Amino acid sequence: MGARYEVRGQVAVITLDNPPVNGLGYDTRVQVAQGVERAQADPGVVAIVLTGAGRAFSGGADIREFGSPKAIAEPNLLSLIRLLEDASKPVVAAVHAVCMGGGLELALGAHYRVAAPGTNVALPEVKIGLIPGAGGTQRLPRVLGVETALNMIVSGEPVKSEMLAALPGQKLFDRIVEGELLEGACAFALEKAGARPLPRVRDLPCRHPNADAYFQFARNTVKAMARNFPAPARCVDAVEASVKRRFDEAMVLEREIFSALMLTPECKALRHAFFGDRAASKIPDVPEGTPPRPVAKVAVIGAGTMGGGITMNFLNAGIPVTILETAQAALDRGLATIRRNYEAQVKKGKLGADKLEQRMALLTPALDYAAIADADLVIEAVFEEMGVKEAVFRRLDDTVKAGAILASNTSTLDVDRIAAFTRRPQDVVGMHFFSPANVMKLLEVVRGARTAPDVLATVMGVAKKIRKTAVVSGVCDGFIGNRMIEQYSRQAGFLLEEGCTPQQVDKAIEKFGFAMGPFRMGDLAGNDIGWAIRKRRYVEKPHLRYSKTADLLCEMGRYGQKTGAGWYDYQAGKRDAIASAVVEQMVAQHRQALGITARAISDEEIVHRLVYSLVNEAAHILEEGIASKSSDIDMVYLTGYGFPLWRGGPLCYADQQGLFNVVQSMKRFAANPHDDAAFWQPAPLLARLAAEGRSFT
Ligand code: NAI
């Protein structure tokens, strides 16, 4: 399907019909062009209405064609817009629901526009590192005024049609149609049947009373807000041209900017993340149409830090939750925390007070398993001890209805062992949320050896409902994210031993773009957590060398912010990290004990050792099939670990550096006697890709 053509009385109706959002793919463009020609040739037709079938007018370019020759094959979008603009009979775009990107640019090529109320209108190209490339930067300022248009183009955010239509002097919408849209559009088209000359947006004047000062101001604002992304500043350039250049010249500039941005690493990274997000929900051996199990009632076991946050996700989505604890006191504490979190949102004006009560009303506290027997999905978030998990899963197996999904939020335990505590391992899955669970986007869905395909499909659907980015991981120590971060933490420790201070390491990686360096992060999360994990792990794996500095720190009671001291010093009540002389001395003594002479280490070495340690471990994870595609790993790091979005994730970054260069660096690191030579042997997959001149993506 592409577009349909029909004649209603004297009006030709061209309906975009390319599900799901009427993307302007090749077939659609061809059929719209044919429709316009047919309507012009038909003496019985006096006007043309362009509308969209189903859920949208048009969401813009067809992303399935992205990067393929079809995307720009004639008639391309520019030609199609030209065709509408030059049509000899009035063209009315009738937009509803979604009118975005190329869809809005197409509508701006029509002579008139009518809209259903509630239509989301946007030029979101900036979100994938681009500017609108089919006249959006030139036509939108002409109909909405320079400032409103620039705000929309720079933010990419949707604005409702009725709000835009209410702006004084606007020419975007000629009418908001309250009733049936197509009927209203056809009536409007008949009113305009005789209008000549036909108005074209390109012919409208574009002015600003104080252009130079305004664009200077806009440029400064945008630079401060989007330091690491080039596209927003280029939006300003393009819109400035709408005021300062002739239309056709400005269109050439728009195209030049668009093409230049397309080649930037930031644009590649943003597109990678955009497609990675969509790809994450596709699991290679779970067919797309797999029917999910219904999930109307959720139970959460454990009302602690994670249980509370997890619960909030469901309440926010309007799904009732029963939360189960062992004792009334713990239950009261958990409920009070949830309420307090909502109250804080109300205070900040982010949530209505009535919404708070609505959400709390969906929550049922329980001390007895009988209360959760009919749950469709149970998520366990009790203490991280196999014995406790065993007791809980045996109880669940005995009490919860057949077909319910039994999920564990464990971060370190073997999901297959947990599944084996039940007589229904096919219904058991890991749902590894990140803290704070009501805020963090990432959800690792841990697929056990026997997890049923429809359980996976269901959980991926549930994740979407609660607005998480879900990535499937196989069972292994640490799953995808924490298994990689362990190598990163080890490198951070080695860097201290060799001469860095915690602040030097943190600064270097924060300059690279991480939200927080490893030592500040440790102080925030609590260094005792890692300590406890290391006590277990390095007993099991004595061959894995790691820096003992973190243990020494904990032995000094410096757990981080919560104890007022960690890798940094903290003043009472403040979170500012202050370089610590005590820590420096501890590290220096440890270094001496190891017989290492401190050396100056460059920021580049710090960044590459930290990031490439992620990359090498990721390559093992891919090869072992723990992750099914490289973009999944990047999504884990972008949404769960504060990896800079404009770099697209560790593997996208490695690709951009060139895998040959990455491997060369690893060989250098392996030759460092104070590092772990065995770890720095490039993973076989990485070595192979580098040798063949290929990339992860
Ligand atoms: P927590 O100690 O804050 O909460 C655990 C809660 O479970 C307590 O309220 C306790 O009373 C309750 N509980 C213990 N045994 C129970 C039982 N048999 N039946 C019902 N309730 C019981 O611990 P937290 O941090 O919430 O961790 C819970 C789980 O989430 C662990 O498996 C942990 O590994 C995992 N996790 C923790 C993350 C974190 O950052 N804290 C991140 C991701 C996963």
XYZ file of C-alpha atoms and ligand atoms in Angstrom:
741
model
C 0.000 0.000 0.000
C 1.005 3.581 -0.534
C -1.844 5.992 -1.121
C -5.496 5.686 -2.219
C -7.390 7.884 -4.654
C -11.099 8.533 -4.770
C -13.407 11.297 -5.917
C -16.081 12.568 -3.522
C -18.429 14.816 -5.431
C -16.080 17.385 -6.936
C -13.208 16.772 -4.552
C -10.384 14.331 -5.182
C -9.279 12.683 -1.941
C -5.761 11.293 -1.747
C -5.287 9.174 1.361
C -1.804 8.283 2.586
C -1.988 4.604 3.455
C 1.288 3.134 4.590
C 0.891 1.663 8.081
C 1.765 2.139 10.844
C 2.223 5.926 10.554
C 1.980 6.627 6.810
C 5.726 7.014 6.351
C 6.513 8.770 3.091
C 8.169 5.802 1.438
C 8.748 5.457 -2.278
C 5.433 3.775 -3.154
C 3.499 6.330 -1.164
C 5.248 9.221 -2.881
C 4.673 7.762 -6.325
C 0.989 7.207 -5.646
C 0.460 10.683 -4.190
C 2.103 12.186 -7.278
C -0.111 10.071 -9.538
C -3.159 11.155 -7.575
C -2.331 14.840 -7.927
C -1.882 14.459 -11.685
C -5.085 12.486 -12.057
C -7.047 15.084 -10.119
C -5.686 17.901 -12.213
C -6.567 16.088 -15.409
C -10.136 15.350 -14.295
C -12.455 18.193 -15.334
C -15.005 17.028 -12.736
C -12.569 17.722 -9.886
C -12.297 21.246 -8.495
C -10.091 20.676 -5.471
C -7.821 18.089 -3.833
C -7.728 16.899 -0.226
C -4.658 15.096 1.072
C -5.293 13.049 4.182
C -3.937 10.081 6.122
C -5.512 6.714 6.895
C -5.531 5.169 10.361
C -3.528 6.382 13.300
C -1.764 9.352 11.682
C -1.637 11.889 8.918
C 2.050 11.108 8.524
C 4.985 10.493 10.825
C 7.460 11.588 8.147
C 10.095 9.632 6.266
C 9.595 5.866 6.122
C 12.293 4.708 8.478
C 12.352 1.285 6.843
C 13.850 2.995 3.793
C 16.400 4.963 5.783
C 19.754 5.089 4.028
C 18.528 3.070 1.025
C 18.389 4.446 -2.537
C 14.579 4.267 -2.353
C 14.583 6.996 0.293
C 15.727 9.616 -2.223
C 14.407 8.102 -5.465
C 12.222 10.502 -7.485
C 9.741 11.708 -6.760
C 11.611 12.553 -3.588
C 9.909 14.536 -0.864
C 11.133 17.882 -2.203
C 9.724 17.128 -5.657
C 6.443 15.975 -4.208
C 6.058 19.157 -2.178
C 6.827 21.160 -5.301
C 4.141 19.234 -7.157
C 1.515 20.117 -4.536
C 2.610 23.732 -4.421
C 2.397 24.124 -8.195
C -0.875 22.239 -8.622
C -3.452 24.098 -10.679
C -6.292 23.189 -8.314
C -6.364 23.979 -4.597
C -4.717 21.345 -2.414
C -5.918 21.057 1.181
C -3.938 18.980 3.663
C -6.234 17.515 6.323
C -4.101 16.423 9.252
C -4.937 14.426 12.359
C -3.178 12.668 15.257
C 0.408 12.792 13.992
C 1.798 15.367 11.588
C 5.524 15.223 11.975
C 8.792 15.649 10.143
C 8.360 15.061 6.436
C 4.622 14.763 7.047
C 4.485 18.355 8.248
C 6.781 19.486 5.437
C 4.431 17.836 2.951
C 1.427 19.578 4.507
C 3.301 22.874 4.218
C 3.458 22.275 0.475
C -0.348 22.310 0.298
C -2.183 25.582 -0.368
C -4.346 25.177 2.736
C -4.259 23.123 5.897
C -7.054 22.016 8.178
C -6.461 19.993 11.350
C -8.294 17.839 13.825
C -7.866 19.070 17.386
C -5.237 17.168 19.340
C -2.953 16.656 16.366
C 0.695 16.419 17.393
C 2.650 18.751 15.159
C 6.452 18.562 15.163
C 9.690 18.697 13.236
C 11.620 16.129 15.337
C 14.664 15.740 13.041
C 16.957 17.360 15.607
C 16.441 14.316 17.809
C 18.364 12.190 15.354
C 21.019 14.835 14.866
C 19.565 16.462 11.739
C 17.588 19.483 10.669
C 14.388 19.187 8.642
C 15.540 18.633 5.084
C 12.504 19.279 2.886
C 11.844 22.949 3.468
C 10.656 22.715 7.067
C 13.178 25.293 8.246
C 11.971 27.724 5.580
C 8.230 27.196 5.498
C 7.435 26.804 9.200
C 8.806 30.283 10.111
C 6.624 31.744 7.343
C 3.434 30.371 8.858
C 4.198 30.491 12.594
C 6.652 33.339 12.899
C 10.377 32.936 13.350
C 10.457 32.446 17.111
C 7.738 29.829 17.465
C 9.089 27.932 14.475
C 12.655 27.991 15.737
C 11.578 26.767 19.166
C 9.799 23.837 17.562
C 12.678 23.014 15.231
C 15.370 23.237 17.902
C 13.450 21.194 20.468
C 11.812 18.727 18.101
C 8.927 18.575 20.575
C 5.315 18.168 19.406
C 2.785 20.967 19.884
C -0.982 20.446 19.683
C -2.740 21.747 16.606
C -5.308 23.794 18.531
C -2.541 25.591 20.422
C -0.808 26.528 17.187
C -4.086 27.541 15.576
C -4.706 29.940 18.466
C -1.486 31.891 17.885
C -2.195 35.399 16.612
C -1.409 35.862 12.922
C -0.557 32.180 12.344
C -1.026 30.731 8.871
C -0.284 27.089 9.605
C -3.907 26.029 9.977
C -6.783 27.636 8.109
C -9.298 25.809 10.213
C -9.581 23.404 13.120
C -12.246 20.863 12.202
C -14.164 19.747 15.269
C -16.348 17.100 13.628
C -15.498 14.478 11.039
C -12.190 15.618 9.560
C -12.550 14.465 5.976
C -16.041 15.883 5.670
C -14.853 19.213 7.070
C -11.825 19.196 4.787
C -13.920 18.530 1.671
C -16.339 21.322 2.616
C -13.411 23.666 3.110
C -11.890 22.581 -0.224
C -15.143 23.414 -2.030
C -15.131 26.870 -0.425
C -11.675 27.440 -1.900
C -12.396 25.851 -5.287
C -12.433 29.151 -7.093
C -9.644 30.895 -5.205
C -6.899 32.188 -7.482
C -4.024 32.786 -7.227
C -3.459 29.812 -4.947
C -1.507 30.760 -1.835
C 1.906 29.178 -1.495
C 3.778 29.205 1.807
C 7.044 29.888 0.005
C 5.658 33.239 -1.209
C 4.832 34.489 2.296
C 7.150 37.103 3.743
C 9.482 36.040 6.559
C 10.616 38.783 8.891
C 11.775 39.441 12.396
C 11.795 42.977 13.818
C 15.140 42.468 15.487
C 16.711 39.650 13.535
C 20.411 40.079 14.349
C 19.940 40.396 18.076
C 17.379 37.595 18.149
C 19.500 35.079 16.268
C 22.545 35.936 18.372
C 20.489 35.283 21.486
C 19.111 32.050 20.047
C 22.583 30.869 19.091
C 23.956 31.504 22.585
C 21.044 29.756 24.256
C 21.252 26.729 22.006
C 25.018 26.389 22.375
C 24.734 26.417 26.147
C 21.958 23.838 26.139
C 23.224 21.430 23.518
C 26.982 21.590 23.873
C 27.709 18.169 22.500
C 25.262 18.157 19.621
C 25.872 20.155 16.444
C 22.349 20.003 15.000
C 20.536 22.541 17.217
C 22.962 25.339 16.323
C 22.550 24.474 12.655
C 18.773 24.760 13.075
C 19.398 28.372 14.040
C 21.543 28.906 10.921
C 18.864 27.472 8.669
C 16.011 29.452 10.208
C 18.109 32.616 10.095
C 18.384 32.066 6.355
C 14.595 32.121 6.109
C 14.763 35.773 7.137
C 17.975 36.789 5.421
C 18.033 34.943 2.114
C 15.707 34.406 -0.789
C 13.600 31.249 -0.489
C 15.430 29.185 -3.105
C 18.863 30.147 -1.842
C 17.874 29.324 1.699
C 16.583 25.937 0.521
C 20.045 25.202 -0.894
C 21.583 26.074 2.474
C 19.088 23.834 4.272
C 20.115 20.941 2.050
C 23.824 21.627 2.575
C 23.414 21.699 6.335
C 21.310 18.540 6.256
C 23.908 16.658 4.219
C 26.801 17.873 6.365
C 25.060 16.856 9.590
C 24.286 13.421 8.190
C 28.018 12.662 8.205
C 28.749 13.798 11.760
C 29.524 11.183 14.410
C 26.821 12.702 16.624
C 24.154 12.164 13.981
C 25.334 8.612 13.399
C 25.236 7.990 17.150
C 21.730 9.403 17.544
C 20.384 7.406 14.621
C 22.094 4.318 16.019
C 20.348 4.896 19.358
C 17.004 5.569 17.667
C 17.115 2.335 15.698
C 18.741 0.463 18.588
C 15.804 1.330 20.799
C 13.364 -0.105 18.277
C 15.496 -3.140 17.555
C 15.867 -4.019 21.244
C 12.313 -5.327 21.488
C 12.882 -7.734 18.590
C 14.201 -11.084 19.747
C 15.663 -13.210 16.932
C 13.972 -16.512 17.799
C 10.716 -15.104 19.163
C 8.410 -14.446 16.196
C 7.008 -10.935 16.139
C 3.348 -11.888 16.371
C 3.817 -14.189 19.394
C 0.640 -13.696 21.460
C 1.512 -12.293 24.879
C -0.089 -13.518 28.093
C -2.533 -11.023 29.595
C -1.069 -8.941 32.426
C -3.752 -7.108 34.371
C -2.603 -7.803 37.946
C 0.936 -7.540 39.205
C 2.471 -8.661 42.497
C 5.787 -7.464 43.885
C 7.572 -9.436 46.622
C 9.650 -7.235 48.923
C 8.893 -3.582 49.624
C 12.499 -2.427 49.893
C 14.457 -0.048 47.682
C 13.837 -1.949 44.471
C 10.413 -3.396 45.235
C 9.052 0.086 45.930
C 10.506 1.609 42.751
C 9.326 -1.313 40.623
C 5.835 -0.994 42.071
C 5.678 2.704 41.173
C 6.279 1.906 37.488
C 3.112 -0.145 37.365
C 1.002 2.255 39.405
C 2.106 5.039 37.033
C 0.840 2.952 34.131
C -2.501 2.330 35.856
C -1.803 -1.344 36.587
C -2.823 -2.559 40.072
C -0.089 -4.001 42.267
C -0.200 -6.143 45.374
C 3.007 -5.789 47.352
C 3.991 -8.565 49.732
C 6.324 -8.436 52.733
C 7.242 -10.642 55.660
C 6.270 -8.193 58.404
C 3.828 -5.342 58.873
C 6.594 -2.886 59.786
C 8.479 -3.488 56.539
C 5.250 -3.188 54.596
C 4.368 0.116 56.266
C 7.858 1.425 55.603
C 7.680 0.457 51.940
C 4.273 2.043 51.403
C 5.329 5.205 53.204
C 8.363 5.513 50.932
C 6.234 5.161 47.817
C 3.835 7.809 49.085
C 6.733 10.102 49.987
C 8.181 9.762 46.481
C 4.844 10.714 44.950
C 4.443 13.600 47.377
C 7.824 14.943 46.304
C 6.590 14.856 42.698
C 3.430 16.694 43.703
C 5.520 19.332 45.473
C 7.602 19.853 42.351
C 4.422 20.264 40.344
C 5.136 17.118 38.301
C 2.074 15.237 39.529
C -1.458 16.331 40.439
C -2.520 15.633 44.039
C -5.527 13.668 42.731
C -3.191 11.498 40.645
C -1.241 10.649 43.778
C -4.356 9.248 45.430
C -5.399 7.448 42.239
C -2.053 5.717 42.129
C -1.973 4.808 45.805
C -5.486 3.399 45.422
C -4.114 0.852 42.934
C -1.763 -0.496 45.577
C -2.727 -3.350 47.932
C -0.415 -4.332 50.799
C -0.255 -8.006 51.762
C 1.476 -10.359 54.184
C -0.061 -13.552 52.874
C 0.610 -15.345 49.580
C -3.109 -16.009 49.230
C -3.469 -12.342 48.306
C -1.327 -12.774 45.175
C -2.582 -16.156 44.001
C -4.330 -14.647 40.992
C -1.488 -12.328 39.885
C -0.526 -12.489 36.204
C 3.017 -11.308 36.829
C 4.992 -11.621 40.056
C 8.269 -9.722 40.449
C 10.479 -10.806 43.308
C 12.762 -8.160 44.880
C 13.785 -9.699 48.220
C 17.288 -9.937 49.717
C 20.020 -11.015 47.331
C 20.539 -14.452 48.897
C 19.900 -17.707 47.112
C 18.298 -19.219 50.232
C 15.767 -16.402 50.487
C 15.041 -16.550 46.750
C 14.557 -20.315 47.006
C 12.008 -19.993 49.797
C 10.102 -17.319 47.871
C 10.031 -19.187 44.556
C 8.938 -22.449 46.184
C 6.086 -20.560 47.844
C 5.159 -18.879 44.555
C 5.172 -22.224 42.796
C 2.784 -23.632 45.389
C 0.411 -20.681 45.528
C 0.263 -18.642 42.337
C -2.083 -19.628 39.499
C -0.831 -21.611 36.516
C 0.409 -19.489 33.608
C 1.533 -16.583 35.789
C 4.953 -15.164 34.979
C 7.400 -15.434 37.868
C 10.177 -12.850 37.575
C 13.230 -12.172 39.699
C 14.966 -8.814 40.023
C 18.198 -10.492 41.058
C 21.315 -8.653 39.944
C 23.911 -11.365 40.521
C 22.242 -14.738 41.007
C 21.712 -17.496 38.444
C 18.192 -17.235 37.019
C 18.298 -20.872 35.908
C 18.895 -22.011 39.479
C 16.028 -19.820 40.640
C 13.807 -21.308 37.921
C 14.731 -24.797 39.093
C 13.118 -24.098 42.491
C 9.767 -24.251 40.688
C 7.950 -26.893 38.678
C 7.418 -24.308 35.933
C 10.839 -23.047 34.817
C 9.292 -22.026 31.484
C 7.404 -19.270 33.338
C 10.468 -17.899 35.134
C 12.429 -14.929 33.806
C 14.740 -12.225 35.150
C 13.539 -8.640 35.219
C 16.595 -6.687 36.261
C 15.585 -3.112 37.019
C 18.117 -0.394 37.792
C 18.060 1.870 40.794
C 16.077 4.079 41.261
C 13.700 1.708 39.515
C 10.956 4.282 38.999
C 13.407 6.585 37.189
C 15.946 4.515 35.272
C 14.928 3.616 31.697
C 16.801 0.355 31.450
C 15.357 -3.085 32.100
C 17.491 -6.143 31.445
C 15.220 -9.069 30.676
C 17.132 -12.181 31.628
C 16.241 -15.173 29.573
C 16.704 -18.456 31.346
C 17.582 -21.654 29.514
C 13.923 -22.693 29.647
C 12.083 -19.366 29.588
C 9.134 -19.719 27.184
C 9.014 -17.465 24.081
C 5.599 -16.074 25.012
C 6.917 -15.163 28.468
C 9.643 -13.110 26.786
C 7.158 -11.531 24.395
C 4.891 -10.660 27.323
C 7.650 -9.123 29.401
C 8.871 -7.028 26.447
C 5.316 -5.752 25.997
C 4.981 -5.004 29.708
C 8.274 -3.081 29.560
C 6.865 -0.893 26.832
C 3.756 -0.198 28.907
C 5.850 0.971 31.840
C 8.094 2.968 29.480
C 11.314 1.043 29.883
C 13.922 0.230 27.303
C 14.072 -3.536 27.648
C 17.101 -5.466 26.453
C 17.294 -9.252 26.518
C 20.322 -10.818 28.201
C 21.286 -14.445 28.558
C 22.200 -15.860 31.933
C 25.740 -15.044 33.026
C 27.473 -13.373 35.910
C 26.365 -9.727 35.942
C 24.263 -10.079 32.794
C 25.217 -7.526 30.115
C 25.627 -4.276 32.002
C 27.284 -5.274 35.256
C 29.490 -7.879 33.632
C 30.989 -5.114 31.491
C 31.158 -2.540 34.278
C 33.236 -4.931 36.352
C 36.044 -4.654 33.804
C 35.672 -0.892 33.741
C 35.947 -0.765 37.550
C 39.024 -2.981 37.481
C 40.676 -0.592 35.045
C 39.768 2.368 37.230
C 41.530 0.606 40.130
C 44.643 -0.139 38.076
C 44.795 3.501 36.995
C 44.999 4.549 40.656
C 47.783 2.084 41.313
C 49.760 3.410 38.377
C 49.583 7.069 39.348
C 46.125 8.603 38.842
C 44.051 10.268 41.526
C 40.323 9.455 41.707
C 39.526 13.006 40.611
C 41.788 12.719 37.565
C 40.055 9.533 36.417
C 36.591 10.953 37.076
C 37.349 14.226 35.298
C 38.725 12.487 32.216
C 35.743 10.194 31.764
C 33.254 12.931 32.611
C 34.881 15.131 29.958
C 34.386 12.228 27.569
C 30.722 12.516 28.485
C 29.845 9.975 31.176
C 27.359 11.457 33.611
C 29.615 10.466 36.501
C 33.105 8.979 36.831
C 33.617 5.612 38.557
C 34.767 7.028 41.901
C 32.054 9.642 42.296
C 29.628 6.917 41.264
C 30.997 4.563 43.913
C 30.574 7.229 46.575
C 26.999 7.822 45.505
C 25.958 4.159 45.324
C 27.948 3.093 48.400
C 31.383 1.490 48.081
C 30.340 -1.278 50.472
C 28.087 -2.795 47.778
C 31.014 -3.503 45.479
C 33.038 -4.674 48.469
C 30.445 -7.294 49.338
C 30.321 -8.476 45.718
C 34.111 -8.663 45.474
C 34.325 -10.739 48.647
C 32.187 -13.344 46.917
C 33.468 -13.048 43.377
C 37.181 -13.009 43.823
C 37.011 -16.014 46.083
C 35.381 -17.880 43.210
C 37.814 -16.398 40.669
C 41.157 -15.953 42.413
C 42.958 -15.575 39.056
C 41.152 -12.275 38.353
C 43.511 -9.605 39.631
C 41.986 -6.358 40.843
C 43.232 -3.322 42.736
C 42.830 -3.691 46.492
C 42.495 0.096 46.940
C 38.706 -0.135 46.985
C 38.834 -2.749 49.758
C 41.285 -0.641 51.765
C 38.931 2.299 51.385
C 36.043 0.270 52.817
C 38.198 -1.061 55.637
C 38.629 2.607 56.615
C 34.830 2.854 56.797
C 34.749 5.225 53.834
C 31.589 3.876 52.158
C 30.816 7.120 50.335
C 28.285 9.909 50.745
C 26.265 7.981 53.299
C 29.244 7.852 55.701
C 30.418 11.371 54.844
C 33.599 10.034 53.251
C 34.569 7.769 50.398
C 36.930 8.300 47.506
C 36.270 11.947 48.275
C 35.591 13.956 51.412
C 32.119 15.433 51.921
C 30.909 18.299 54.054
C 27.878 17.558 56.193
C 24.677 17.852 54.187
C 26.479 18.518 50.887
C 27.152 16.312 47.913
C 30.182 18.123 46.483
C 33.111 15.750 46.087
C 36.263 17.199 47.639
C 39.672 15.684 46.837
C 40.829 13.691 49.845
C 44.377 13.794 51.212
C 43.643 10.668 53.242
C 42.713 8.719 50.128
C 45.734 9.996 48.240
C 47.958 8.809 51.045
C 46.271 5.418 51.196
C 46.708 4.970 47.447
C 50.343 6.107 47.593
C 51.138 3.606 50.349
C 49.437 0.823 48.454
C 51.371 1.765 45.342
C 54.600 1.631 47.275
C 53.739 -1.764 48.659
C 53.263 -2.987 45.098
C 56.586 -1.460 44.081
C 55.004 0.736 41.410
C 56.460 4.152 40.587
C 53.696 6.640 39.799
C 53.697 7.938 36.241
C 51.762 10.687 34.474
C 48.796 9.183 32.637
C 47.038 11.085 29.869
C 43.287 11.641 29.744
C 43.267 9.758 26.463
C 44.788 6.673 28.054
C 42.284 6.861 30.914
C 39.337 7.098 28.560
C 40.538 4.387 26.218
C 41.352 1.938 28.980
C 37.973 2.450 30.591
C 35.900 2.403 27.418
C 37.807 -0.322 25.595
C 37.515 -2.569 28.634
C 33.751 -2.296 28.094
C 34.212 -2.989 24.404
C 36.313 -6.102 24.833
C 33.952 -7.623 27.378
C 31.027 -6.712 25.123
C 32.648 -8.599 22.265
C 32.819 -11.723 24.461
C 29.178 -11.189 25.437
C 28.144 -11.022 21.794
C 30.176 -14.036 20.834
C 28.688 -16.091 23.670
C 25.192 -15.077 22.558
C 24.437 -13.400 25.913
C 23.395 -10.377 23.823
C 21.932 -11.004 20.389
C 23.119 -7.782 18.729
C 25.615 -5.028 19.303
C 22.984 -2.296 19.446
C 21.436 -4.052 22.467
C 24.681 -3.579 24.348
C 24.821 0.067 23.359
C 21.239 0.559 24.552
C 22.150 -0.949 27.934
C 24.947 1.590 28.317
C 22.992 4.567 27.004
C 19.953 3.966 29.185
C 21.449 2.372 32.296
C 25.016 3.554 32.731
C 25.151 7.204 31.680
C 27.195 6.591 28.531
C 27.147 9.792 26.436
C 24.277 9.661 23.983
C 26.178 11.595 21.317
C 28.731 8.771 21.192
C 26.053 6.132 20.611
C 27.246 3.553 23.189
C 30.566 1.735 23.645
C 30.352 -0.361 20.475
C 29.175 2.500 18.276
C 32.091 4.507 19.677
C 34.537 1.667 18.970
C 33.226 1.440 15.413
C 33.777 5.135 14.921
C 37.324 4.901 16.268
C 37.936 2.012 13.884
C 38.253 -1.509 15.307
C 41.785 -1.804 13.957
C 42.794 1.130 16.148
C 40.912 -0.274 19.107
C 42.809 -3.559 18.827
C 46.139 -1.730 18.511
C 45.414 0.137 21.745
C 44.514 -3.112 23.494
C 47.857 -4.597 22.457
C 49.624 -1.609 24.015
C 47.621 -1.985 27.219
C 48.467 -5.699 27.340
C 52.159 -4.824 27.351
C 51.746 -2.725 30.525
C 53.176 -4.898 33.354
C 50.774 -3.392 35.898
C 47.654 -4.130 33.876
C 45.974 -7.459 33.106
C 47.583 -8.770 29.923
C 45.191 -11.713 29.658
C 42.143 -9.473 29.742
C 43.513 -7.263 26.982
C 43.757 -10.100 24.477
C 41.155 -8.925 21.967
C 38.043 -11.086 22.112
C 37.996 -13.416 19.076
C 34.999 -11.609 17.553
C 36.691 -8.244 17.914
C 39.969 -9.549 16.475
C 38.113 -11.048 13.518
C 36.102 -7.915 12.755
C 39.206 -5.738 13.044
C 41.208 -8.014 10.742
C 38.438 -7.966 8.142
C 38.071 -4.192 8.358
C 34.502 -4.547 9.574
C 32.548 -3.013 12.424
C 30.147 -4.201 15.141
C 27.158 -2.534 13.522
P 16.256 -4.113 50.179
O 16.994 -4.711 51.309
O 16.090 -2.655 50.113
O 14.806 -4.743 50.086
C 14.523 -6.105 50.243
C 13.144 -6.226 50.858
O 12.709 -7.564 50.754
C 13.091 -5.860 52.336
O 12.095 -4.897 52.514
C 12.751 -7.172 53.040
O 11.946 -6.985 54.159
C 12.025 -7.907 51.944
N 12.086 -9.353 52.099
C 13.129 -10.113 52.453
N 12.798 -11.408 52.446
C 11.504 -11.472 52.065
C 10.590 -12.522 51.851
N 10.934 -13.791 52.044
N 9.337 -12.224 51.456
C 8.981 -10.944 51.244
N 9.814 -9.910 51.420
C 11.052 -10.166 51.838
O 16.986 -4.663 48.881
P 16.949 -4.069 47.395
O 18.103 -3.175 47.208
O 15.605 -3.571 47.091
O 17.241 -5.363 46.526
C 16.260 -6.327 46.245
C 16.681 -7.162 45.073
O 16.900 -6.316 43.959
C 17.967 -7.933 45.252
O 17.839 -9.151 44.576
C 18.990 -7.064 44.579
O 20.096 -7.781 44.127
C 18.187 -6.540 43.430
N 18.670 -5.312 42.832
C 19.090 -4.261 43.602
C 19.532 -3.089 43.016
C 19.961 -1.931 43.843
O 20.568 -0.990 43.300
N 19.673 -1.898 45.122
C 19.593 -2.953 41.555
C 19.071 -4.073 40.837
C 18.667 -5.200 41.461
